[in-house]
Amino acid sequence: MLETLLAYSHILAFLSWTVFLTSQTALARPEWFNAAVVARLVRVDRIALAAGMVVLVTGLARVAWGAKGPQWTLAQPLLWGKLALFGWMAWDSWRAHLEYLRWQRTLQVHGQLPSAAVIDAQRRRVMRAAHLMMWLPLLGVLLARGWFAR
C-alpha cells in the first residue's frame, strides 16, 4: 500500500508541475503581455516551483521507502538520468523564476514591461524545461520495471 501511495503522490505532483509550467508558456506571449500577466506569471511560477519541490520530495520518498529499496534504486543509471534531467529543468525553472521577479520589480519601480525579445527568450527557457519533462515519465517507467538495471 505504501508503494501505491508514494507512486500516486509522485505522479500527482508531476502532473501539477506540468500544468503550471505549461501555463507559464501560454502566458508568456508578447502579443498580449501586460501588467496583469506579469502578476499572474509570478503567481503561477511560485506554484510551479512548489510543485517541482513536491516532485523532488516524493521522488526521494520513493527511493527511500519504495518497494525496490534505496540500495537497488540508487545503483540504477536511469535514476541518475532522471535526476540529471530534473536538475536541468530545475535550473531553467529557477532562472525563469528570477526573471519573473525582475520583471515584477521593473514594472513596480519603472512602470516598464519587458521587451518582446526578452519575453520570447523566457518563454523558450520554460518551454525547454517543459519539453525535457516528457522524458522523465519514460525513464521512471523503465526504472520501475527494472529495464537497463544493474
mmCIF file of C-alpha atoms in Angstrom:
data_model
loop_
_atom_site.group_PDB
_atom_site.id
_atom_site.type_symbol
_atom_site.label_atom_id
_atom_site.label_comp_id
_atom_site.label_asym_id
_atom_site.label_seq_id
_atom_site.Cartn_x
_atom_site.Cartn_y
_atom_site.Cartn_z
ATOM 1 C CA MET A 1 0.000 0.000 0.000
ATOM 2 C CA LEU A 2 2.867 2.399 0.786
ATOM 3 C CA GLU A 3 4.331 1.943 -2.712
ATOM 4 C CA THR A 4 0.949 2.810 -4.223
ATOM 5 C CA LEU A 5 0.637 5.986 -2.145
ATOM 6 C CA LEU A 6 4.194 7.014 -2.954
ATOM 7 C CA ALA A 7 3.665 6.435 -6.679
ATOM 8 C CA TYR A 8 0.323 8.265 -6.673
ATOM 9 C CA SER A 9 1.690 11.286 -4.815
ATOM 10 C CA HIS A 10 4.703 11.439 -7.144
ATOM 11 C CA ILE A 11 2.517 11.277 -10.265
ATOM 12 C CA LEU A 12 0.099 13.871 -8.874
ATOM 13 C CA ALA A 13 2.969 16.258 -8.105
ATOM 14 C CA PHE A 14 4.449 15.680 -11.552
ATOM 15 C CA LEU A 15 1.142 16.396 -13.284
ATOM 16 C CA SER A 16 0.722 19.556 -11.197
ATOM 17 C CA TRP A 17 4.185 20.723 -12.209
ATOM 18 C CA THR A 18 3.301 20.032 -15.849
ATOM 19 C CA VAL A 19 0.138 22.138 -15.635
ATOM 20 C CA PHE A 20 1.881 25.157 -14.160
ATOM 21 C CA LEU A 21 4.924 25.013 -16.440
ATOM 22 C CA THR A 22 2.576 24.833 -19.407
ATOM 23 C CA SER A 23 0.590 27.760 -18.020
ATOM 24 C CA GLN A 24 3.751 29.850 -17.966
ATOM 25 C CA THR A 25 4.438 29.161 -21.631
ATOM 26 C CA ALA A 26 0.862 30.090 -22.507
ATOM 27 C CA LEU A 27 1.036 33.362 -20.564
ATOM 28 C CA ALA A 28 4.469 34.485 -21.759
ATOM 29 C CA ARG A 29 3.475 35.751 -25.201
ATOM 30 C CA PRO A 30 4.439 39.256 -26.288
ATOM 31 C CA GLU A 31 1.177 39.726 -28.227
ATOM 32 C CA TRP A 32 -0.953 40.115 -25.103
ATOM 33 C CA PHE A 33 1.613 40.872 -22.428
ATOM 34 C CA ASN A 34 0.618 43.436 -19.782
ATOM 35 C CA ALA A 35 0.980 44.181 -16.057
ATOM 36 C CA ALA A 36 -1.722 41.670 -15.102
ATOM 37 C CA VAL A 37 0.164 38.936 -16.964
ATOM 38 C CA VAL A 38 3.343 39.729 -15.006
ATOM 39 C CA ALA A 39 1.459 39.335 -11.713
ATOM 40 C CA ARG A 40 -0.151 36.110 -12.897
ATOM 41 C CA LEU A 41 3.187 34.716 -14.109
ATOM 42 C CA VAL A 42 4.740 35.367 -10.705
ATOM 43 C CA ARG A 43 1.856 33.516 -9.001
ATOM 44 C CA VAL A 44 1.856 30.616 -11.463
ATOM 45 C CA ASP A 45 5.639 30.351 -11.207
ATOM 46 C CA ARG A 46 5.514 30.100 -7.413
ATOM 47 C CA ILE A 47 3.009 27.269 -7.678
ATOM 48 C CA ALA A 48 5.167 25.571 -10.330
ATOM 49 C CA LEU A 49 8.236 25.834 -8.092
ATOM 50 C CA ALA A 50 6.296 24.344 -5.185
ATOM 51 C CA ALA A 51 5.060 21.507 -7.404
ATOM 52 C CA GLY A 52 8.625 20.872 -8.590
ATOM 53 C CA MET A 53 9.797 20.668 -4.982
ATOM 54 C CA VAL A 54 6.997 18.214 -4.194
ATOM 55 C CA VAL A 55 8.103 16.129 -7.204
ATOM 56 C CA LEU A 56 11.608 16.015 -5.734
ATOM 57 C CA VAL A 57 10.414 15.171 -2.211
ATOM 58 C CA THR A 58 8.030 12.445 -3.377
ATOM 59 C CA GLY A 59 10.720 11.039 -5.660
ATOM 60 C CA LEU A 60 13.185 10.901 -2.780
ATOM 61 C CA ALA A 61 10.493 9.239 -0.658
ATOM 62 C CA ARG A 62 10.070 6.601 -3.359
ATOM 63 C CA VAL A 63 13.814 5.973 -3.310
ATOM 64 C CA ALA A 64 13.901 5.739 0.496
ATOM 65 C CA TRP A 65 10.700 3.784 1.163
ATOM 66 C CA GLY A 66 9.705 2.343 -2.219
ATOM 67 C CA ALA A 67 9.288 -1.354 -2.923
ATOM 68 C CA LYS A 68 12.720 -1.801 -4.510
ATOM 69 C CA GLY A 69 14.566 -0.076 -1.679
ATOM 70 C CA PRO A 70 17.293 2.549 -1.765
ATOM 71 C CA GLN A 71 20.169 0.130 -2.317
ATOM 72 C CA TRP A 72 18.773 -1.133 -5.624
ATOM 73 C CA THR A 73 17.346 2.200 -6.772
ATOM 74 C CA LEU A 74 20.475 4.270 -6.122
ATOM 75 C CA ALA A 75 22.553 1.819 -8.172
ATOM 76 C CA GLN A 76 20.459 2.369 -11.310
ATOM 77 C CA PRO A 77 21.745 4.626 -14.102
ATOM 78 C CA LEU A 78 18.167 5.515 -15.091
ATOM 79 C CA LEU A 79 17.645 7.146 -11.692
ATOM 80 C CA TRP A 80 20.703 9.303 -12.236
ATOM 81 C CA GLY A 81 19.472 10.142 -15.731
ATOM 82 C CA LYS A 82 16.156 11.236 -14.236
ATOM 83 C CA LEU A 83 17.937 13.342 -11.640
ATOM 84 C CA ALA A 84 20.149 14.964 -14.284
ATOM 85 C CA LEU A 85 17.103 15.908 -16.379
ATOM 86 C CA PHE A 86 15.298 17.094 -13.269
ATOM 87 C CA GLY A 87 18.317 19.219 -12.344
ATOM 88 C CA TRP A 88 18.378 20.797 -15.801
ATOM 89 C CA MET A 89 14.657 21.520 -15.574
ATOM 90 C CA ALA A 90 15.050 22.916 -12.071
ATOM 91 C CA TRP A 91 17.890 25.168 -13.238
ATOM 92 C CA ASP A 92 15.782 26.524 -16.112
ATOM 93 C CA SER A 93 12.813 26.955 -13.764
ATOM 94 C CA TRP A 94 14.918 28.804 -11.197
ATOM 95 C CA ARG A 95 16.325 31.141 -13.854
ATOM 96 C CA ALA A 96 12.774 31.756 -15.087
ATOM 97 C CA HIS A 97 11.678 32.472 -11.511
ATOM 98 C CA LEU A 98 14.383 35.092 -11.055
ATOM 99 C CA GLU A 99 13.465 36.667 -14.394
ATOM 100 C CA TYR A 100 9.776 36.924 -13.427
ATOM 101 C CA LEU A 101 10.750 38.622 -10.182
ATOM 102 C CA ARG A 102 12.962 41.032 -12.139
ATOM 103 C CA TRP A 103 10.026 41.835 -14.444
ATOM 104 C CA GLN A 104 7.781 42.446 -11.464
ATOM 105 C CA ARG A 105 10.331 44.717 -9.782
ATOM 106 C CA THR A 106 10.966 46.686 -13.002
ATOM 107 C CA LEU A 107 7.239 47.112 -13.519
ATOM 108 C CA GLN A 108 6.719 48.348 -9.952
ATOM 109 C CA VAL A 109 9.690 50.730 -9.947
ATOM 110 C CA HIS A 110 9.797 51.991 -13.545
ATOM 111 C CA GLY A 111 6.402 51.014 -14.943
ATOM 112 C CA GLN A 112 8.083 49.143 -17.804
ATOM 113 C CA LEU A 113 7.286 45.763 -19.285
ATOM 114 C CA PRO A 114 9.999 43.538 -20.766
ATOM 115 C CA SER A 115 10.660 43.688 -24.492
ATOM 116 C CA ALA A 116 9.197 41.121 -26.867
ATOM 117 C CA ALA A 117 12.662 39.585 -27.326
ATOM 118 C CA VAL A 118 13.089 39.132 -23.565
ATOM 119 C CA ILE A 119 9.620 37.599 -23.233
ATOM 120 C CA ASP A 120 10.321 35.207 -26.120
ATOM 121 C CA ALA A 121 13.668 34.170 -24.612
ATOM 122 C CA GLN A 122 11.972 33.486 -21.287
ATOM 123 C CA ARG A 123 9.222 31.503 -22.992
ATOM 124 C CA ARG A 124 11.817 29.372 -24.802
ATOM 125 C CA ARG A 125 13.568 28.675 -21.491
ATOM 126 C CA VAL A 126 10.346 27.492 -19.852
ATOM 127 C CA MET A 127 9.383 25.508 -22.951
ATOM 128 C CA ARG A 128 12.744 23.742 -22.851
ATOM 129 C CA ALA A 129 12.032 22.685 -19.273
ATOM 130 C CA ALA A 130 8.537 21.555 -20.262
ATOM 131 C CA HIS A 131 9.895 19.541 -23.187
ATOM 132 C CA LEU A 132 12.604 17.934 -21.066
ATOM 133 C CA MET A 133 9.834 16.923 -18.687
ATOM 134 C CA MET A 134 8.331 14.492 -21.192
ATOM 135 C CA TRP A 135 11.343 12.200 -20.825
ATOM 136 C CA LEU A 136 11.042 11.854 -17.052
ATOM 137 C CA PRO A 137 7.983 9.543 -17.054
ATOM 138 C CA LEU A 138 9.621 7.293 -19.654
ATOM 139 C CA LEU A 139 12.740 6.958 -17.534
ATOM 140 C CA GLY A 140 10.545 6.442 -14.461
ATOM 141 C CA VAL A 141 8.552 3.639 -16.074
ATOM 142 C CA LEU A 142 11.712 1.934 -17.329
ATOM 143 C CA LEU A 143 13.241 2.260 -13.866
ATOM 144 C CA ALA A 144 10.139 0.895 -12.125
ATOM 145 C CA ARG A 145 10.073 -2.106 -14.480
ATOM 146 C CA GLY A 146 13.772 -2.816 -13.987
ATOM 147 C CA TRP A 147 14.846 -2.120 -17.572
ATOM 148 C CA PHE A 148 18.558 -1.492 -18.006
ATOM 149 C CA ALA A 149 19.000 -2.474 -14.347
ATOM 150 C CA ARG A 150 22.376 -3.277 -12.900
#
